[in-house]
Amino acid sequence: MADKRPLDIAVISDVHLGIYGCHAKELIQYLDSIDPRILVLNGDIIDIWQFSKRYFPKSHTKVIRRILKMIGKGTQVVYLTGNHDEAMRKYSGFELSNFRIDDKLILDIDGKKHWFFHGDVYDVTMKNSKWLAKLGGKGYDLLIILNRLVNNTLERFGKEKMSFSKKVKQGVKQAVKFISDFEQTVAEIAADKHIDVVCCGHIHQPLIKEMKVGDKTVTYLNSGDWVESLTSLEYANQQWTLYQHPVSKSRVVIPEDEDDLPLAFPSNAF
């Protein structure tokens, strides 16, 4: 694609390759439309918790290929581990050319200290009840599948689509409190570490906002996800913006690459 948008930094998270709810085709469209100097993969890119060799379609493989192609063309790619791909944490510190795997990333960008990390380390559910979090992940995937079936029916009748999980998050007080507490905790820790900008994923809530912590101001960023929101964070012209990719109503056609050979996973990879 000749007219790719140049970016200083692009951040995506919570892609969840390997589950039915992943919008891999739309993500490929997005990756084909940008030319970032740095691409931050901020956790939960591959959903190893729910990974099954029975379900890893071609479009999900193509996402990995697009990222490999970006590495080959000079984009600096940093894979920050999350909870759903925590098996990658044993490779933290691995670096090869312009690709590296880590748990966090600190960058000085235009005079401001930025802290990138997935966010699950500050999730009380993850720390105290990991089994409950895994069960919730499976329930979330089922909810997304059901939601898509309902939305397909609504579209046929010309009705407006709806988001089940958004209604749950907005309607359940504990969910609203969890999101608020997460953002506040992250901002407070960032202020304590003298961080100007903190960037997370994990809670699937895309957002850019200024947060006051005592006499300090912290910019809180969340890149959202590619299951429902289809969002990324982009940095260009000394400014962060939130990008939202449209969900295609028609069948998404992905251009074939000359090097699109089957991508095999080793039997002991997951």
Coordinates of C-alpha atoms in Angstrom, one line a residue:
M1 CA 0.0 0.0 0.0
A2 CA 1.6 3.2 -1.2
D3 CA -0.3 5.7 1.0
K4 CA 0.5 4.3 4.4
R5 CA 0.2 6.8 7.2
P6 CA 3.6 7.5 8.8
L7 CA 3.6 7.3 12.6
D8 CA 6.2 7.7 15.3
I9 CA 4.6 5.1 17.5
A10 CA 1.6 2.7 17.2
V11 CA 0.3 0.7 20.2
I12 CA -2.1 -2.2 19.9
S13 CA -3.1 -4.7 22.7
D14 CA -5.6 -7.4 23.5
V15 CA -5.8 -8.8 20.0
H16 CA -6.5 -12.3 21.4
L17 CA -5.4 -14.3 18.3
G18 CA -6.8 -17.8 18.7
I19 CA -10.3 -16.9 19.9
Y20 CA -13.5 -16.5 17.8
G21 CA -14.0 -12.9 18.9
C22 CA -10.7 -11.6 17.4
H23 CA -11.2 -9.2 14.5
A24 CA -8.0 -10.3 12.7
K25 CA -9.0 -9.3 9.2
E26 CA -9.7 -5.7 10.3
L27 CA -6.4 -5.6 12.2
I28 CA -4.6 -6.7 9.0
Q29 CA -6.3 -3.8 7.2
Y30 CA -5.1 -1.4 9.9
L31 CA -1.5 -2.7 9.9
D32 CA -1.5 -2.4 6.1
S33 CA -2.5 1.2 6.4
I34 CA 0.3 2.5 8.7
D35 CA 4.1 2.9 8.7
P36 CA 5.1 3.3 12.3
R37 CA 8.7 3.8 13.4
I38 CA 7.9 1.9 16.6
L39 CA 5.1 -0.7 17.1
V40 CA 4.3 -1.6 20.7
L41 CA 2.4 -4.9 21.1
N42 CA 1.1 -4.3 24.6
G43 CA 0.0 -7.7 25.7
D44 CA -2.6 -10.4 25.0
I45 CA -1.7 -10.6 21.4
I46 CA -2.0 -14.4 21.2
D47 CA -4.5 -15.8 23.6
I48 CA -2.5 -18.8 25.0
W49 CA -5.0 -19.3 27.8
Q50 CA -7.6 -20.4 25.2
F51 CA -5.3 -21.5 22.4
S52 CA -6.4 -24.5 20.5
K53 CA -4.8 -26.1 17.4
R54 CA -8.3 -26.7 16.1
Y55 CA -8.9 -23.0 15.8
F56 CA -6.2 -20.7 14.4
P57 CA -7.6 -19.5 11.1
K58 CA -5.5 -18.1 8.2
S59 CA -6.4 -14.5 9.0
H60 CA -4.9 -14.9 12.5
T61 CA -1.7 -16.3 11.0
K62 CA -1.6 -13.4 8.6
V63 CA -1.6 -10.9 11.5
I64 CA 1.7 -12.6 12.7
R65 CA 3.0 -12.4 9.1
R66 CA 2.2 -8.7 8.8
I67 CA 4.1 -8.0 12.0
L68 CA 7.1 -10.1 10.8
K69 CA 7.0 -8.1 7.5
M70 CA 7.1 -4.8 9.4
I71 CA 10.1 -6.0 11.4
G72 CA 11.8 -7.0 8.1
K73 CA 11.2 -3.5 6.7
G74 CA 12.8 -1.8 9.7
T75 CA 9.9 -1.1 12.2
Q76 CA 11.1 -1.5 15.8
V77 CA 8.6 -4.0 17.3
V78 CA 8.4 -4.4 21.1
Y79 CA 6.3 -7.3 22.4
L80 CA 5.2 -6.6 26.0
T81 CA 3.7 -9.6 27.7
G82 CA 0.2 -9.8 29.2
N83 CA -1.7 -12.3 31.2
H84 CA -3.2 -14.3 28.3
D85 CA 0.3 -14.6 26.7
E86 CA 2.1 -14.9 30.0
A87 CA 4.0 -18.0 28.7
M88 CA 6.1 -15.4 26.8
R89 CA 7.4 -13.9 30.0
K90 CA 10.1 -16.5 30.3
Y91 CA 11.6 -14.9 27.1
S92 CA 11.6 -11.4 28.6
G93 CA 14.8 -9.6 27.6
F94 CA 15.1 -11.5 24.3
E95 CA 16.2 -9.2 21.6
L96 CA 17.0 -9.9 17.9
S97 CA 17.7 -7.0 15.6
N98 CA 14.8 -4.6 15.8
F99 CA 12.5 -7.0 17.7
R100 CA 12.4 -7.6 21.4
I101 CA 10.2 -9.2 24.1
D102 CA 9.8 -7.6 27.5
D103 CA 7.4 -7.0 30.4
K104 CA 7.6 -3.2 30.2
L105 CA 9.0 -0.4 28.2
I106 CA 10.2 3.1 29.3
L107 CA 10.7 5.7 26.6
D108 CA 11.6 9.4 26.7
I109 CA 9.4 10.9 24.0
D110 CA 9.6 14.7 23.3
G111 CA 10.8 15.4 26.9
K112 CA 8.1 13.2 28.6
K113 CA 8.8 9.9 30.3
H114 CA 6.5 7.2 29.0
W115 CA 5.8 3.9 30.7
F116 CA 4.2 1.1 28.6
F117 CA 3.0 -2.2 30.2
H118 CA 0.0 -4.5 29.9
G119 CA -1.6 -3.8 33.3
D120 CA -2.5 -7.2 34.6
V121 CA 0.0 -6.9 37.4
Y122 CA -2.3 -4.4 39.0
D123 CA -5.4 -6.5 38.6
V124 CA -6.5 -7.9 42.0
T125 CA -8.4 -10.7 40.4
M126 CA -5.3 -11.8 38.5
K127 CA -3.1 -11.7 41.6
N128 CA -5.5 -13.5 43.9
S129 CA -7.8 -15.7 41.8
K130 CA -6.1 -16.6 38.6
W131 CA -8.5 -19.5 38.0
L132 CA -11.4 -17.1 38.2
A133 CA -9.8 -14.8 35.7
K134 CA -9.3 -17.7 33.3
L135 CA -12.9 -18.8 33.7
G136 CA -14.0 -15.2 33.1
G137 CA -11.9 -15.2 29.9
K138 CA -13.8 -18.2 28.5
G139 CA -17.1 -16.6 29.5
Y140 CA -16.2 -13.4 27.7
D141 CA -15.3 -15.3 24.5
L142 CA -18.7 -17.0 24.6
L143 CA -20.4 -13.7 25.2
I144 CA -18.7 -12.2 22.2
I145 CA -19.8 -15.1 20.0
L146 CA -23.4 -14.8 21.1
N147 CA -23.2 -11.0 20.6
R148 CA -22.0 -11.4 17.0
L149 CA -24.9 -13.8 16.2
V150 CA -27.4 -11.4 17.7
N151 CA -25.8 -8.4 15.8
N152 CA -25.9 -10.3 12.5
T153 CA -29.6 -10.8 13.0
L154 CA -30.2 -7.1 14.0
E155 CA -28.3 -6.0 10.8
R156 CA -30.5 -8.1 8.6
F157 CA -33.6 -6.3 10.0
G158 CA -31.9 -2.9 9.8
K159 CA -31.6 -2.5 13.5
E160 CA -28.8 -0.9 15.5
K161 CA -26.1 -3.2 16.8
M162 CA -25.5 -3.6 20.5
S163 CA -22.6 -4.6 22.8
F164 CA -23.4 -7.1 25.5
S165 CA -20.2 -6.7 27.3
K166 CA -20.4 -2.9 27.3
K167 CA -23.8 -3.1 28.9
V168 CA -22.4 -5.5 31.5
K169 CA -19.5 -3.2 32.2
Q170 CA -21.7 -0.1 32.4
G171 CA -24.5 -1.8 34.4
V172 CA -22.6 -3.7 37.0
K173 CA -21.3 -1.5 39.8
Q174 CA -18.4 -3.8 40.5
A175 CA -17.2 -3.6 36.9
V176 CA -17.4 0.2 36.8
K177 CA -15.5 0.4 40.1
F178 CA -12.9 -2.1 38.9
I179 CA -12.1 0.0 35.8
S180 CA -12.0 3.2 37.9
D181 CA -9.8 1.6 40.5
F182 CA -7.5 0.2 37.9
E183 CA -7.0 3.6 36.2
Q184 CA -6.5 5.3 39.5
T185 CA -4.0 2.7 40.8
V186 CA -2.0 2.9 37.6
A187 CA -1.9 6.7 37.6
E188 CA -0.8 6.8 41.3
I189 CA 2.0 4.4 40.7
A190 CA 3.1 6.4 37.6
A191 CA 3.1 9.6 39.6
D192 CA 5.2 8.0 42.3
K193 CA 7.7 6.8 39.7
H194 CA 7.8 10.4 38.1
I195 CA 6.2 9.1 34.9
D196 CA 4.4 11.6 32.7
V197 CA 2.5 9.2 30.5
V198 CA 1.4 5.7 31.3
C199 CA 0.1 3.3 28.6
C200 CA -1.8 0.1 29.3
G201 CA -4.2 -2.4 27.8
H202 CA -5.8 -5.3 29.7
I203 CA -9.2 -3.8 30.6
H204 CA -10.4 -3.4 26.9
Q205 CA -11.4 0.2 27.6
P206 CA -9.8 2.6 25.0
L207 CA -9.1 6.0 26.6
I208 CA -6.9 9.0 26.7
K209 CA -7.3 11.3 29.8
E210 CA -5.4 13.5 32.1
M211 CA -5.5 12.4 35.8
K212 CA -4.6 14.5 38.8
V213 CA -2.6 12.7 41.5
G214 CA -1.8 15.2 44.3
D215 CA 0.0 18.1 42.7
K216 CA 1.0 16.0 39.6
T217 CA -0.8 15.3 36.3
V218 CA -0.4 12.0 34.6
T219 CA -1.6 11.2 31.1
Y220 CA -3.4 7.9 31.2
L221 CA -3.6 5.9 27.9
N222 CA -5.3 2.7 27.1
S223 CA -5.2 1.1 23.7
G224 CA -8.4 -0.9 24.0
D225 CA -8.7 -4.1 22.1
W226 CA -9.3 -5.9 18.8
V227 CA -12.2 -7.9 20.0
E228 CA -14.8 -5.2 20.4
S229 CA -13.3 -1.7 20.3
L230 CA -10.9 -2.2 17.3
T231 CA -8.7 0.6 18.6
S232 CA -5.1 1.6 18.7
L233 CA -3.0 4.5 20.1
E234 CA -1.0 6.5 17.6
Y235 CA 1.7 9.1 18.3
A236 CA 2.6 11.6 15.6
N237 CA 3.3 15.3 15.5
Q238 CA 4.0 15.3 19.3
Q239 CA 0.5 14.1 20.1
W240 CA -1.3 10.9 21.2
T241 CA -4.6 10.1 19.4
L242 CA -7.0 7.2 19.7
Y243 CA -7.7 5.4 16.4
Q244 CA -10.9 3.3 15.9
H245 CA -11.1 1.0 13.0
P246 CA -14.6 0.5 11.5
V247 CA -16.2 -3.0 11.7
S248 CA -16.9 -4.1 8.2
K249 CA -20.5 -5.1 7.5
S250 CA -19.4 -7.0 4.4
R251 CA -16.9 -9.8 4.0
V252 CA -13.4 -8.6 4.6
V253 CA -11.0 -9.6 1.8
I254 CA -7.3 -9.7 2.7
P255 CA -4.8 -9.3 -0.1
E256 CA -2.6 -12.3 -0.6
D257 CA 1.2 -12.0 0.0
E258 CA 3.7 -13.8 -2.2
D259 CA 5.3 -15.3 0.8
D260 CA 2.0 -16.5 2.4
L261 CA 3.1 -20.1 3.2
P262 CA 1.5 -22.1 6.0
L263 CA 2.9 -20.9 9.4
A264 CA 3.3 -24.0 11.6
F265 CA 3.5 -23.8 15.4
P266 CA 5.9 -26.2 17.2
S267 CA 4.0 -28.9 19.2
N268 CA 5.5 -27.6 22.4
A269 CA 5.1 -23.9 21.8
F270 CA 2.0 -23.5 24.0

